[in-house]
Amino acid sequence: MRTRTLFAAALLPAVLTLAACGNDAKNDGVASVNGGKASGTASAKATLSQEEAQLKFAQCMRKYGVQVSDPDPNNPGKITVKGDKGSGAKMDEAQKNCQQYLQAGGMGKRKPTAKELDQMVKMAQCLREHGLDAKDPGPDGGMRMSVKEGMDPKKVEQAQKECQQKYPEIRQ
């Protein structure tokens, strides 16, 4: 089994962990979060807390058939997503329709500043120094990270924790 993680930093503090046993031909199986465009048919209240927004996001994803855990109150901002071979299109559709809840919680509403992007690049470098395949952020601030097969999940969590402590402003 291969695990992939999206670490959406700064303006979108949710951490989505995707455990995938394979990939579509068209989709790389990595969960992604759009940093600034709301999609979907319904619009969520603009007054959700980040915790409420993440919970509604997880509930919405499940409505679209994606296996998503509720956010862990002991590990804020982390949502675990499980996908099997061929589930990429379903995940993309769910995210497109559920993104609005994260935005209603104040996450992903604006693009990061140049200073914030610089900090995110440093965060990605820190993750790479810990053996993770972390890509530099895109202009929306989203960071993708792949975890090599067989890598200890505790080491992955420890790397994320250490890098987040080193760059705490990214989690604001």
Coordinates of C-alpha atoms in Angstrom, one line a residue:
M1 CA 0.0 0.0 0.0
R2 CA 1.3 3.5 -0.8
T3 CA 0.4 6.5 1.3
R4 CA 0.2 10.0 -0.1
T5 CA -0.4 13.1 1.9
L6 CA -1.4 16.6 1.0
F7 CA -0.1 19.1 3.4
A8 CA -2.1 22.2 2.8
A9 CA -0.2 24.8 4.7
A10 CA -0.7 28.4 5.8
L11 CA -4.1 29.4 4.5
L12 CA -5.5 25.9 4.5
P13 CA -4.3 24.1 7.6
A14 CA -6.1 20.8 7.0
V15 CA -3.8 17.9 6.5
L16 CA -5.3 15.2 4.3
T17 CA -3.7 11.8 4.3
L18 CA -4.5 9.6 1.4
A19 CA -3.8 5.9 1.6
A20 CA -4.0 4.5 -1.9
C21 CA -3.4 1.0 -3.1
G22 CA -3.0 2.2 -6.7
N23 CA -3.8 5.0 -9.1
D24 CA -6.1 5.8 -12.0
A25 CA -4.4 6.3 -15.3
K26 CA -5.6 9.9 -15.3
N27 CA -5.2 10.7 -11.6
D28 CA -2.1 10.5 -9.4
G29 CA -4.2 9.6 -6.4
V30 CA -3.0 12.6 -4.3
A31 CA -5.7 14.5 -2.5
S32 CA -5.6 18.1 -3.3
V33 CA -7.2 21.3 -2.1
N34 CA -7.9 24.3 -4.3
G35 CA -6.6 27.3 -2.6
G36 CA -9.0 29.9 -3.7
K37 CA -12.0 28.9 -5.9
A38 CA -15.3 27.8 -4.3
S39 CA -17.1 25.0 -6.2
G40 CA -20.2 23.0 -5.6
T41 CA -23.9 23.4 -5.6
A42 CA -24.7 24.5 -2.1
S43 CA -23.1 27.3 -0.2
A44 CA -22.1 26.9 3.4
K45 CA -22.5 29.6 6.1
A46 CA -19.6 32.0 6.1
T47 CA -19.4 31.9 9.9
L48 CA -18.1 28.4 10.5
S49 CA -15.2 27.8 12.8
Q50 CA -12.2 25.9 11.3
E51 CA -13.2 22.9 13.3
E52 CA -16.8 23.0 12.1
A53 CA -15.6 23.6 8.6
Q54 CA -13.3 20.6 8.6
L55 CA -16.1 18.4 10.1
K56 CA -18.6 19.5 7.4
F57 CA -15.9 18.9 4.7
A58 CA -15.4 15.4 6.0
Q59 CA -19.1 14.7 6.1
C60 CA -19.6 16.1 2.6
M61 CA -16.7 13.9 1.3
R62 CA -18.5 10.8 2.7
K63 CA -21.7 11.8 1.0
Y64 CA -19.7 11.5 -2.3
G65 CA -18.5 8.0 -1.3
V66 CA -15.0 8.9 -0.2
Q67 CA -13.8 7.2 3.0
V68 CA -12.8 10.2 5.3
S69 CA -12.4 10.3 9.0
D70 CA -13.7 13.1 11.1
P71 CA -10.9 15.6 12.2
D72 CA -9.1 14.4 15.3
P73 CA -9.6 16.9 18.1
N74 CA -6.2 15.8 19.5
N75 CA -4.5 16.5 16.2
P76 CA -6.3 19.6 14.7
G77 CA -6.2 20.0 11.0
K78 CA -5.6 16.4 10.1
I79 CA -8.1 14.5 8.1
T80 CA -7.4 10.9 6.9
V81 CA -8.7 10.0 3.4
K82 CA -8.5 6.4 2.1
G83 CA -8.7 5.6 -1.6
D84 CA -8.3 2.5 -3.7
K85 CA -7.2 2.1 -7.3
G86 CA -9.5 4.0 -9.5
S87 CA -10.9 6.3 -6.8
G88 CA -9.2 9.4 -8.0
A89 CA -12.1 10.7 -10.1
K90 CA -14.5 10.2 -7.2
M91 CA -12.2 12.0 -4.9
D92 CA -11.8 14.9 -7.3
E93 CA -15.5 15.2 -7.7
A94 CA -16.0 15.1 -3.9
Q95 CA -13.4 17.8 -3.3
K96 CA -14.8 20.0 -5.9
N97 CA -18.2 19.9 -4.3
C98 CA -17.0 20.0 -0.7
Q99 CA -14.3 22.7 -0.9
Q100 CA -16.9 25.3 0.0
Y101 CA -17.0 24.2 3.6
L102 CA -13.3 24.7 4.1
Q103 CA -13.6 28.2 2.6
A104 CA -16.6 28.9 4.9
G105 CA -14.2 28.3 7.8
G106 CA -11.8 30.9 6.5
M107 CA -9.4 28.4 4.9
G108 CA -8.2 28.9 1.3
K109 CA -9.9 32.3 0.8
R110 CA -6.8 34.1 -0.4
K111 CA -3.5 33.4 -2.0
P112 CA -0.4 33.5 0.2
T113 CA 1.9 36.5 0.3
A114 CA 5.4 36.2 -1.1
K115 CA 6.7 35.9 2.5
E116 CA 4.2 33.1 3.3
L117 CA 5.2 31.3 0.1
D118 CA 8.9 31.6 1.1
Q119 CA 8.1 30.0 4.5
M120 CA 6.2 27.2 2.7
V121 CA 9.2 26.5 0.5
K122 CA 11.3 26.2 3.6
M123 CA 8.7 23.9 5.2
A124 CA 8.9 21.7 2.1
Q125 CA 12.7 21.7 2.3
C126 CA 12.4 20.7 6.0
L127 CA 10.1 17.8 5.1
R128 CA 12.5 16.6 2.4
E129 CA 15.4 16.7 4.9
H130 CA 13.3 14.3 6.9
G131 CA 13.1 11.9 4.0
L132 CA 9.7 12.9 2.7
D133 CA 9.0 13.6 -1.0
A134 CA 7.5 17.1 -0.4
K135 CA 6.9 19.3 -3.4
D136 CA 7.4 23.1 -3.2
P137 CA 4.1 24.9 -2.9
G138 CA 2.1 26.1 -5.8
P139 CA 0.9 29.7 -6.0
D140 CA -2.2 28.7 -4.0
G141 CA 0.0 27.6 -1.1
G142 CA -0.9 23.9 -1.3
M143 CA 1.9 21.4 -0.7
R144 CA 1.9 17.8 -1.9
M145 CA 3.8 15.1 -0.1
S146 CA 4.3 11.4 -1.1
V147 CA 5.3 8.9 1.5
K148 CA 7.4 6.0 0.3
E149 CA 6.0 2.5 0.7
G150 CA 7.1 0.9 3.9
M151 CA 8.0 4.2 5.6
D152 CA 7.0 4.2 9.3
P153 CA 3.9 6.4 9.7
K154 CA 5.2 7.6 13.1
K155 CA 8.3 8.9 11.4
V156 CA 6.1 10.8 8.9
E157 CA 4.0 12.3 11.7
Q158 CA 7.2 13.2 13.6
A159 CA 8.7 14.9 10.5
Q160 CA 5.5 16.9 10.0
K161 CA 5.4 17.9 13.7
E162 CA 9.1 19.0 13.8
C163 CA 8.7 21.0 10.6
Q164 CA 5.5 22.6 11.8
Q165 CA 7.3 23.6 15.0
K166 CA 10.2 25.0 13.0
Y167 CA 7.8 27.1 10.9
P168 CA 4.7 27.7 13.1
E169 CA 3.6 30.8 11.1
I170 CA 2.6 28.4 8.3
R171 CA -0.2 27.0 10.5
Q172 CA -1.8 30.4 11.2

